[in-house]
Amino acid sequence: EAAVTQSPRSKVAVTGGKVTLSCHQTNNHDYMYWYRQDTGHGLRLIHYSYVADSTEKGDIPDGYKASRPSQENFSLILELASLSQTAVYFCASSDPTGGNYAEQFFGPGTRLTVL
Amino acid sequence: AQSVTQPDARVTVSEGASLQLRCKYSYSGTPYLFWYVQYPRQGLQLLLKYYSGDPVVQGVNGFEAEFSKSNSSFHLRKASVHWSDSAVYFCALTGNYKYVFGAGTRLKVIA
């Protein structure tokens, strides 16, 4: 049973359009994360959240917004999609009681293509 | 600043051969270190992790990694690879609950 799911799994968007990527977890974890993966790069942190109704900026937040309406759900919003945002996006969750040693549990990813 | 470097973007090995994937890190304190694997069209999965103790840590599916503070390294090893090990492998470290990932090494196992 997949504990972190993402929707859609792939999406083609037009430049300047709005895109919302959704993530749902059943791990009962407080911490959730959004990453992007580009060829030749590791995963880079966009936004994260420690608790519902609160989000934090990660290392590359420009052009992205995040929303955490509940413990289970975490969305990534591209208000004005751009070509440079073509990438694979991963959501993850972790249990804060593990501290810095906590494993992150990843969803299967969303492949976003902006044309 | 903390960083992770995986110097080999691609590695090809024959089935049954031994494997070493390299990882070098930069971190001011004592790092929490991880290896994750990404199979095609899937998210990342934890292979193993290390913080302290025996510098050789065992993971799943016969993988192990060795920590070296003097070399700032955390290399991943496997004695005998199988075709199903073909995947992308990421080294990572954490600080302040945030992960820093290396660029990944794509492993191809050939017959």
Short mmCIF file of N, CA and C in Angstrom, two decimals, chain A residues 24-92:
data_model
loop_
_atom_site.label_atom_id
_atom_site.label_comp_id
_atom_site.label_asym_id
_atom_site.label_seq_id
_atom_site.Cartn_x
_atom_site.Cartn_y
_atom_site.Cartn_z
N HIS A 24 -0.29 13.31 -1.13
CA HIS A 24 -1.08 12.77 -0.03
C HIS A 24 -0.29 11.67 0.65
N GLN A 25 -0.19 11.72 1.99
CA GLN A 25 0.54 10.68 2.70
C GLN A 25 -0.33 10.07 3.80
N THR A 26 -0.13 8.78 3.99
CA THR A 26 -0.87 8.04 5.02
C THR A 26 0.08 7.53 6.11
N ASN A 27 1.28 8.14 6.19
CA ASN A 27 2.27 7.73 7.17
C ASN A 27 2.04 8.37 8.54
N ASN A 28 1.13 9.30 8.60
CA ASN A 28 0.90 10.04 9.85
C ASN A 28 2.13 10.85 10.26
N HIS A 29 2.88 11.32 9.25
CA HIS A 29 4.08 12.09 9.50
C HIS A 29 3.75 13.59 9.55
N ASP A 30 4.45 14.30 10.42
CA ASP A 30 4.26 15.74 10.49
C ASP A 30 5.03 16.49 9.39
N TYR A 31 6.19 15.99 9.03
CA TYR A 31 7.05 16.70 8.09
C TYR A 31 6.77 16.25 6.66
N MET A 32 6.65 17.23 5.78
CA MET A 32 6.49 16.94 4.36
C MET A 32 7.37 17.88 3.54
N TYR A 33 7.76 17.43 2.35
CA TYR A 33 8.75 18.14 1.55
C TYR A 33 8.36 18.07 0.07
N TRP A 34 8.77 19.11 -0.66
CA TRP A 34 8.70 19.10 -2.11
C TRP A 34 10.10 19.32 -2.67
N TYR A 35 10.49 18.43 -3.59
CA TYR A 35 11.78 18.51 -4.26
C TYR A 35 11.56 18.55 -5.77
N ARG A 36 12.55 19.09 -6.46
CA ARG A 36 12.59 18.92 -7.90
C ARG A 36 13.88 18.21 -8.28
N GLN A 37 13.76 17.42 -9.33
CA GLN A 37 14.91 16.66 -9.82
C GLN A 37 15.15 17.02 -11.28
N ASP A 38 16.35 17.47 -11.55
CA ASP A 38 16.77 17.78 -12.91
C ASP A 38 17.92 16.87 -13.30
N THR A 39 18.01 16.56 -14.56
CA THR A 39 19.09 15.71 -15.05
C THR A 39 20.42 16.31 -14.64
N GLY A 40 21.26 15.48 -14.03
CA GLY A 40 22.59 15.95 -13.64
C GLY A 40 22.62 16.61 -12.28
N HIS A 41 21.48 16.74 -11.67
CA HIS A 41 21.39 17.33 -10.34
C HIS A 41 20.71 16.35 -9.40
N GLY A 42 21.06 16.48 -8.15
CA GLY A 42 20.33 15.74 -7.15
C GLY A 42 19.00 16.40 -6.90
N LEU A 43 18.29 15.90 -5.92
CA LEU A 43 17.03 16.52 -5.56
C LEU A 43 17.31 17.83 -4.83
N ARG A 44 16.55 18.85 -5.18
CA ARG A 44 16.70 20.15 -4.54
C ARG A 44 15.40 20.53 -3.86
N LEU A 45 15.52 21.02 -2.63
CA LEU A 45 14.37 21.28 -1.80
C LEU A 45 13.70 22.60 -2.18
N ILE A 46 12.39 22.54 -2.44
CA ILE A 46 11.63 23.73 -2.85
C ILE A 46 10.92 24.35 -1.65
N HIS A 47 10.07 23.57 -1.03
CA HIS A 47 9.34 23.98 0.17
C HIS A 47 9.20 22.78 1.09
N TYR A 48 8.98 23.06 2.37
CA TYR A 48 8.71 21.99 3.29
C TYR A 48 7.76 22.49 4.37
N SER A 49 7.27 21.54 5.15
CA SER A 49 6.27 21.90 6.16
C SER A 49 6.45 21.01 7.38
N TYR A 50 6.39 21.65 8.54
CA TYR A 50 6.51 20.91 9.80
C TYR A 50 5.14 20.55 10.38
N VAL A 51 4.13 21.32 9.98
CA VAL A 51 2.82 21.13 10.57
C VAL A 51 1.77 21.69 9.62
N ALA A 52 0.56 21.21 9.76
CA ALA A 52 -0.52 21.71 8.90
C ALA A 52 -0.68 23.21 9.05
N ASP A 53 -1.03 23.85 7.95
CA ASP A 53 -1.27 25.29 7.87
C ASP A 53 0.00 26.12 7.99
N SER A 54 1.13 25.50 7.82
CA SER A 54 2.39 26.23 7.87
C SER A 54 3.36 25.64 6.87
N THR A 55 4.04 26.51 6.12
CA THR A 55 5.05 26.04 5.16
C THR A 55 6.31 26.89 5.31
N GLU A 56 7.42 26.33 4.87
CA GLU A 56 8.71 27.01 4.94
C GLU A 56 9.37 26.98 3.57
N LYS A 57 10.18 27.98 3.29
CA LYS A 57 10.92 28.00 2.03
C LYS A 57 12.14 27.10 2.12
N GLY A 58 12.36 26.38 1.05
CA GLY A 58 13.54 25.55 0.98
C GLY A 58 14.68 26.29 0.29
N ASP A 59 15.47 25.57 -0.46
CA ASP A 59 16.65 26.16 -1.09
C ASP A 59 16.35 26.87 -2.41
N ILE A 60 15.29 26.45 -3.10
CA ILE A 60 14.96 27.04 -4.40
C ILE A 60 13.46 27.37 -4.47
N PRO A 61 12.96 28.29 -3.65
CA PRO A 61 11.51 28.53 -3.59
C PRO A 61 10.96 29.47 -4.66
N ASP A 62 11.84 30.19 -5.36
CA ASP A 62 11.36 31.21 -6.29
C ASP A 62 10.51 30.59 -7.39
N GLY A 63 9.31 31.17 -7.59
CA GLY A 63 8.40 30.68 -8.62
C GLY A 63 7.45 29.60 -8.13
N TYR A 64 7.55 29.24 -6.87
CA TYR A 64 6.70 28.20 -6.30
C TYR A 64 6.03 28.67 -5.01
N LYS A 65 4.83 28.19 -4.81
CA LYS A 65 4.15 28.36 -3.53
C LYS A 65 3.76 26.98 -3.04
N ALA A 66 3.54 26.87 -1.73
CA ALA A 66 3.13 25.60 -1.16
C ALA A 66 1.94 25.81 -0.24
N SER A 67 1.18 24.73 -0.08
CA SER A 67 0.01 24.78 0.79
C SER A 67 -0.11 23.45 1.53
N ARG A 68 -0.32 23.55 2.86
CA ARG A 68 -0.46 22.34 3.68
C ARG A 68 -1.77 22.46 4.47
N PRO A 69 -2.88 22.11 3.84
CA PRO A 69 -4.18 22.28 4.50
C PRO A 69 -4.47 21.26 5.60
N SER A 70 -3.76 20.15 5.58
CA SER A 70 -3.97 19.11 6.59
C SER A 70 -2.66 18.34 6.76
N GLN A 71 -2.60 17.48 7.76
CA GLN A 71 -1.37 16.70 7.96
C GLN A 71 -1.10 15.83 6.74
N GLU A 72 -2.15 15.33 6.10
CA GLU A 72 -1.99 14.36 5.03
C GLU A 72 -1.68 14.97 3.67
N ASN A 73 -2.01 16.22 3.46
CA ASN A 73 -1.95 16.81 2.13
C ASN A 73 -1.00 18.00 2.04
N PHE A 74 -0.25 18.02 0.94
CA PHE A 74 0.74 19.07 0.74
C PHE A 74 0.78 19.34 -0.76
N SER A 75 0.50 20.58 -1.15
CA SER A 75 0.44 20.93 -2.57
C SER A 75 1.56 21.88 -2.94
N LEU A 76 1.97 21.77 -4.18
CA LEU A 76 2.96 22.69 -4.75
C LEU A 76 2.28 23.43 -5.89
N ILE A 77 2.37 24.76 -5.87
CA ILE A 77 1.65 25.59 -6.83
C ILE A 77 2.62 26.43 -7.64
N LEU A 78 2.47 26.33 -8.94
CA LEU A 78 3.22 27.18 -9.85
C LEU A 78 2.22 28.17 -10.43
N GLU A 79 2.25 29.41 -9.97
CA GLU A 79 1.25 30.39 -10.39
C GLU A 79 1.42 30.76 -11.86
N LEU A 80 2.66 30.92 -12.29
CA LEU A 80 2.96 31.26 -13.68
C LEU A 80 4.06 30.33 -14.15
N ALA A 81 3.67 29.20 -14.71
CA ALA A 81 4.65 28.20 -15.09
C ALA A 81 5.61 28.74 -16.16
N SER A 82 6.85 28.34 -16.03
CA SER A 82 7.87 28.76 -17.00
C SER A 82 8.61 27.53 -17.52
N LEU A 83 9.28 27.71 -18.64
CA LEU A 83 10.01 26.60 -19.27
C LEU A 83 11.02 25.99 -18.30
N SER A 84 11.64 26.84 -17.49
CA SER A 84 12.69 26.38 -16.58
C SER A 84 12.15 25.50 -15.46
N GLN A 85 10.84 25.41 -15.32
CA GLN A 85 10.24 24.59 -14.29
C GLN A 85 9.91 23.17 -14.78
N THR A 86 10.28 22.89 -16.00
CA THR A 86 10.18 21.51 -16.50
C THR A 86 11.14 20.64 -15.70
N ALA A 87 10.61 19.62 -15.04
CA ALA A 87 11.41 18.78 -14.15
C ALA A 87 10.52 17.65 -13.63
N VAL A 88 11.13 16.79 -12.84
CA VAL A 88 10.35 15.79 -12.08
C VAL A 88 10.27 16.27 -10.65
N TYR A 89 9.07 16.26 -10.09
CA TYR A 89 8.84 16.76 -8.74
C TYR A 89 8.49 15.59 -7.81
N PHE A 90 9.17 15.58 -6.68
CA PHE A 90 8.95 14.53 -5.69
C PHE A 90 8.45 15.15 -4.39
N CYS A 91 7.48 14.46 -3.81
CA CYS A 91 7.00 14.76 -2.48
C CYS A 91 7.55 13.71 -1.52
N ALA A 92 7.80 14.09 -0.29
CA ALA A 92 8.29 13.14 0.70
C ALA A 92 7.73 13.50 2.07
#
